[in-house]
């Protein structure tokens, strides 16, 4: 387990399918601790059937009867709510809450607390939280599903900790040289001449635009040769076509 990641606490979750969705999301984004406080239903076998390949994770899930027990060893607690509250709270956006947890190792273990699907966290439950997070949404439809809210917070942690770089393709071609590009531009011009593209257009202006497009594309050597081959085949196709009498 990674101690740098927060503990996700679901207080009285009501839907087993949502618990399974949360398990899947936490595995997706590398969060490895889940605590459940009085779930309405908890069946690891059924959850494993929904969140495939999660047996290792489910063995670490902890069940509690009281919220205070689930939060007892936590140094920093962040509660999630969608509702506007009249009580004064230390409000944060998801990204700011994540940054604070990661920048202050002395505040770990940290917990992300989510309330029941039908009502969320009460004011009394939010009183246990050092920070309260509201995920920005369209005001006309502000409420998020439990799994959606967990996914957004988990993704923010995944991003903040550094997303693994994409692996380059095994056979990555080198970038096109200046000489290769000039050959492409020459072939492109011949192809455009072959189809009478410049009949009513300024050749220099058109080719300047072609250059700008190619330069923005940052073609590699293989792509450049492919573009040249297309131009060459276009020229051959025009040469094979009999000319219509003027």
CSV table of C-alpha atoms in Angstrom, one decimal:
chain,number,residue,atom,x,y,z
A,1,UNK,CA,0.0,0.0,0.0
A,2,UNK,CA,1.1,3.6,-0.7
A,3,UNK,CA,0.9,5.6,2.5
A,4,UNK,CA,1.0,8.8,0.5
A,5,UNK,CA,-2.5,8.2,-0.9
A,6,UNK,CA,-5.5,9.2,1.1
A,7,UNK,CA,-8.0,6.8,2.8
A,8,UNK,CA,-11.4,6.9,1.1
A,9,UNK,CA,-14.2,6.6,3.7
A,10,UNK,CA,-17.8,5.9,2.5
A,11,UNK,CA,-20.2,6.7,5.3
A,12,UNK,CA,-23.3,4.5,5.1
A,13,UNK,CA,-23.2,3.7,1.4
A,14,UNK,CA,-26.6,2.4,0.3
A,15,UNK,CA,-25.9,0.7,-3.1
A,16,UNK,CA,-23.6,-2.2,-3.5
A,17,UNK,CA,-23.1,-1.4,-7.1
A,18,UNK,CA,-21.8,2.0,-6.1
A,19,UNK,CA,-19.3,0.4,-3.7
A,20,UNK,CA,-18.1,-1.8,-6.6
A,21,UNK,CA,-17.8,1.3,-8.8
A,22,UNK,CA,-15.7,3.0,-6.1
A,23,UNK,CA,-13.4,0.0,-5.8
A,24,UNK,CA,-12.9,0.0,-9.6
A,25,UNK,CA,-12.1,3.7,-9.6
A,26,UNK,CA,-9.7,3.5,-6.7
A,27,UNK,CA,-7.8,0.7,-8.5
A,28,UNK,CA,-7.8,2.7,-11.7
A,29,UNK,CA,-6.1,5.7,-10.1
A,30,UNK,CA,-3.8,3.9,-7.6
A,31,UNK,CA,-5.6,4.7,-4.3
A,32,UNK,CA,-5.5,1.6,-2.2
A,33,UNK,CA,-7.4,2.2,1.1
A,34,UNK,CA,-11.2,2.0,1.4
A,35,UNK,CA,-13.2,2.1,4.6
A,36,UNK,CA,-16.9,1.6,4.8
A,37,UNK,CA,-19.1,2.8,7.7
A,38,UNK,CA,-22.3,0.8,8.1
A,39,UNK,CA,-22.8,-0.1,4.4
A,40,UNK,CA,-26.4,-1.0,3.7
A,41,UNK,CA,-25.1,-4.1,2.0
A,42,UNK,CA,-21.6,-5.5,1.6
A,43,UNK,CA,-20.9,-8.7,-0.3
A,44,UNK,CA,-17.3,-9.0,-1.5
A,45,UNK,CA,-18.2,-11.8,-3.9
A,46,UNK,CA,-20.8,-9.7,-5.7
A,47,UNK,CA,-18.6,-6.6,-5.7
A,48,UNK,CA,-15.7,-8.7,-7.2
A,49,UNK,CA,-18.1,-9.8,-9.9
A,50,UNK,CA,-18.7,-6.1,-10.8
A,51,UNK,CA,-15.2,-4.8,-10.2
A,52,UNK,CA,-13.2,-7.5,-11.9
A,53,UNK,CA,-9.7,-8.4,-10.7
A,54,UNK,CA,-10.2,-6.6,-7.4
A,55,UNK,CA,-9.8,-9.5,-5.0
A,56,UNK,CA,-6.5,-8.1,-3.7
A,57,UNK,CA,-8.1,-4.7,-3.0
A,58,UNK,CA,-11.2,-6.2,-1.4
A,59,UNK,CA,-9.1,-8.0,1.2
A,60,UNK,CA,-7.9,-4.6,2.4
A,61,UNK,CA,-11.3,-3.0,2.8
A,62,UNK,CA,-12.2,-2.2,6.4
A,63,UNK,CA,-15.7,-2.1,7.9
A,64,UNK,CA,-16.7,0.1,10.8
A,65,UNK,CA,-19.8,0.6,12.8
A,66,UNK,CA,-19.2,4.3,13.7
A,67,UNK,CA,-17.8,7.2,11.6
A,68,UNK,CA,-15.5,8.3,14.5
A,69,UNK,CA,-13.9,4.8,14.6
A,70,UNK,CA,-13.2,5.0,10.8
A,71,UNK,CA,-11.6,8.5,11.2
A,72,UNK,CA,-9.8,7.9,14.5
A,73,UNK,CA,-6.3,7.5,13.2
A,74,UNK,CA,-6.6,10.2,10.5
A,75,UNK,CA,-4.7,13.4,10.9
A,76,UNK,CA,-6.5,15.4,8.1
A,77,UNK,CA,-10.1,14.8,6.9
A,78,UNK,CA,-11.6,16.3,3.8
A,79,UNK,CA,-15.4,16.0,3.4
A,80,UNK,CA,-17.2,16.1,0.1
A,81,UNK,CA,-20.5,18.0,-0.3
A,82,UNK,CA,-22.6,19.2,-3.2
A,83,UNK,CA,-24.9,21.4,-1.2
A,84,UNK,CA,-24.3,25.0,-0.2
A,85,UNK,CA,-24.0,25.3,3.6
A,86,UNK,CA,-25.0,28.2,5.8
A,87,UNK,CA,-22.3,27.1,8.4
A,88,UNK,CA,-18.9,28.6,7.8
A,89,UNK,CA,-16.5,26.0,6.4
A,90,UNK,CA,-12.9,25.8,5.2
A,91,UNK,CA,-13.9,25.3,1.6
A,92,UNK,CA,-11.6,24.1,-1.2
A,93,UNK,CA,-11.7,23.0,-4.8
A,94,UNK,CA,-10.6,19.4,-5.5
A,95,UNK,CA,-7.2,20.3,-6.9
A,96,UNK,CA,-6.4,22.6,-3.9
A,97,UNK,CA,-7.4,19.9,-1.4
A,98,UNK,CA,-5.2,17.3,-3.2
A,99,UNK,CA,-2.2,19.7,-3.3
A,100,UNK,CA,-2.5,20.4,0.5
A,101,UNK,CA,-2.5,16.7,1.3
A,102,UNK,CA,0.5,16.0,-0.9
A,103,UNK,CA,2.5,19.1,0.2
A,104,UNK,CA,2.1,18.3,3.9
A,105,UNK,CA,3.3,14.8,4.8
A,106,UNK,CA,2.8,15.6,8.4
A,107,UNK,CA,-1.0,15.6,7.8
A,108,UNK,CA,-1.1,12.0,6.9
A,109,UNK,CA,-2.9,9.7,7.0
A,110,UNK,CA,-5.5,11.8,5.3
A,111,UNK,CA,-9.0,10.8,4.6
A,112,UNK,CA,-11.6,11.7,1.9
A,113,UNK,CA,-15.1,11.4,3.4
A,114,UNK,CA,-18.1,10.8,1.3
A,115,UNK,CA,-21.7,10.7,2.5
A,116,UNK,CA,-24.7,8.5,1.7
A,117,UNK,CA,-26.0,8.7,-1.9
A,118,UNK,CA,-29.4,10.1,-1.0
A,119,UNK,CA,-28.5,13.0,1.4
A,120,UNK,CA,-24.7,13.4,1.5
A,121,UNK,CA,-22.9,14.4,4.7
A,122,UNK,CA,-24.8,16.2,7.5
A,123,UNK,CA,-23.4,19.3,9.2
A,124,UNK,CA,-22.6,17.2,12.2
A,125,UNK,CA,-20.5,14.9,10.0
A,126,UNK,CA,-18.8,17.8,8.3
A,127,UNK,CA,-17.8,19.1,11.7
A,128,UNK,CA,-15.3,16.3,11.8
A,129,UNK,CA,-13.6,17.6,8.6
A,130,UNK,CA,-10.6,19.9,8.4
A,131,UNK,CA,-11.6,20.9,4.9
A,132,UNK,CA,-14.8,20.7,2.8
A,133,UNK,CA,-14.6,20.2,-0.9
A,134,UNK,CA,-17.3,21.0,-3.5
A,135,UNK,CA,-16.8,19.8,-7.0
A,136,UNK,CA,-17.8,22.6,-9.5
A,137,UNK,CA,-20.8,21.6,-11.6
A,138,UNK,CA,-23.6,23.2,-13.6
A,139,UNK,CA,-25.8,24.9,-11.0
A,140,UNK,CA,-28.9,23.6,-12.7
A,141,UNK,CA,-27.9,20.0,-12.0
A,142,UNK,CA,-25.2,20.1,-9.3
A,143,UNK,CA,-25.4,16.6,-7.7
A,144,UNK,CA,-22.8,14.0,-8.7
A,145,UNK,CA,-23.2,10.3,-8.3
A,146,UNK,CA,-21.0,8.8,-5.5
A,147,UNK,CA,-18.8,7.0,-7.9
A,148,UNK,CA,-18.4,10.2,-10.1
A,149,UNK,CA,-17.3,12.2,-7.1
A,150,UNK,CA,-14.8,9.6,-5.9
A,151,UNK,CA,-13.5,9.3,-9.5
A,152,UNK,CA,-12.8,13.1,-9.8
A,153,UNK,CA,-10.9,13.2,-6.5
A,154,UNK,CA,-9.0,10.0,-7.3
A,155,UNK,CA,-8.1,11.4,-10.7
A,156,UNK,CA,-6.8,14.6,-9.2
A,157,UNK,CA,-4.5,12.6,-6.9
A,158,UNK,CA,-3.3,10.5,-9.8
A,159,UNK,CA,-2.5,13.6,-11.9
A,160,UNK,CA,-0.8,15.5,-9.0
A,161,UNK,CA,1.4,12.5,-8.2
A,162,UNK,CA,2.6,12.4,-11.8
A,163,UNK,CA,1.0,10.5,-14.7
A,164,UNK,CA,3.4,7.9,-16.2
A,165,UNK,CA,4.6,9.1,-19.6
A,166,UNK,CA,3.2,7.5,-22.7
A,167,UNK,CA,5.6,5.0,-24.1
A,168,UNK,CA,6.8,5.9,-27.6
A,169,UNK,CA,6.2,3.4,-30.4
A,170,UNK,CA,8.8,0.7,-30.8
A,171,UNK,CA,9.9,1.9,-34.2
A,172,UNK,CA,9.8,5.7,-33.9
A,173,UNK,CA,11.0,7.4,-37.0
A,174,UNK,CA,13.5,10.3,-36.8
A,175,UNK,CA,12.1,13.8,-37.6
A,176,UNK,CA,12.2,14.9,-41.2
A,177,UNK,CA,15.3,16.8,-42.3
A,178,UNK,CA,15.2,20.0,-44.2
A,179,UNK,CA,16.3,18.2,-47.3
A,180,UNK,CA,13.5,15.7,-47.0
A,181,UNK,CA,10.9,18.5,-46.5
A,182,UNK,CA,12.1,20.4,-49.5
A,183,UNK,CA,11.8,17.3,-51.7
A,184,UNK,CA,8.2,16.9,-50.4
A,185,UNK,CA,7.4,20.5,-51.2
A,186,UNK,CA,8.8,20.0,-54.7
A,187,UNK,CA,6.7,16.9,-55.2
A,188,UNK,CA,3.6,18.6,-53.8
A,189,UNK,CA,4.0,21.4,-56.3
A,190,UNK,CA,4.4,19.1,-59.2
A,191,UNK,CA,1.3,17.2,-58.1
A,192,UNK,CA,-0.7,20.4,-57.8
A,193,UNK,CA,0.5,21.5,-61.2
A,194,UNK,CA,-0.6,18.1,-62.7
A,195,UNK,CA,-4.2,18.7,-61.6
A,196,UNK,CA,-4.2,22.3,-62.7
A,197,UNK,CA,-4.7,23.5,-59.2
A,198,UNK,CA,-2.8,26.7,-59.9
A,199,UNK,CA,-5.0,27.5,-62.9
A,200,UNK,CA,-6.8,30.3,-61.0
A,201,UNK,CA,-4.6,30.5,-57.9
A,202,UNK,CA,-1.2,32.1,-57.0
A,203,UNK,CA,1.3,29.2,-56.9
A,204,UNK,CA,3.6,31.0,-54.5
A,205,UNK,CA,0.9,31.8,-52.0
A,206,UNK,CA,-0.5,28.3,-52.2
A,207,UNK,CA,2.9,26.7,-51.6
A,208,UNK,CA,3.6,29.0,-48.7
A,209,UNK,CA,0.4,27.8,-47.1
A,210,UNK,CA,1.4,24.2,-47.7
A,211,UNK,CA,4.8,24.8,-46.1
A,212,UNK,CA,3.1,26.4,-43.0
A,213,UNK,CA,0.7,23.4,-42.7
A,214,UNK,CA,3.6,20.9,-43.0
A,215,UNK,CA,5.8,22.8,-40.5
A,216,UNK,CA,2.9,22.8,-37.9
A,217,UNK,CA,2.5,19.1,-38.4
A,218,UNK,CA,6.2,18.3,-37.4
A,219,UNK,CA,6.3,15.3,-39.8
A,220,UNK,CA,8.8,12.5,-39.2
A,221,UNK,CA,10.9,11.0,-42.0
A,222,UNK,CA,8.4,8.1,-42.6
A,223,UNK,CA,5.4,10.4,-42.8
A,224,UNK,CA,7.3,12.7,-45.2
A,225,UNK,CA,8.1,9.8,-47.5
A,226,UNK,CA,4.5,8.7,-47.4
A,227,UNK,CA,3.3,12.2,-48.4
A,228,UNK,CA,5.8,12.2,-51.2
A,229,UNK,CA,4.6,8.8,-52.4
A,230,UNK,CA,1.0,10.1,-52.5
A,231,UNK,CA,2.1,13.1,-54.6
A,232,UNK,CA,4.0,10.7,-56.9
A,233,UNK,CA,1.0,8.4,-57.4
A,234,UNK,CA,-1.2,11.4,-58.0
A,235,UNK,CA,1.1,12.6,-60.8
A,236,UNK,CA,1.2,9.1,-62.4
A,237,UNK,CA,-2.6,8.9,-62.2
A,238,UNK,CA,-3.0,12.2,-64.1
A,239,UNK,CA,-0.4,11.2,-66.7
A,240,UNK,CA,-2.3,7.9,-67.3
A,241,UNK,CA,-5.6,9.7,-67.9
A,242,UNK,CA,-6.1,10.7,-71.5
A,243,UNK,CA,-6.4,14.4,-72.0
A,244,UNK,CA,-9.7,15.8,-73.1
A,245,UNK,CA,-9.6,17.8,-76.4
A,246,UNK,CA,-9.5,21.5,-75.8
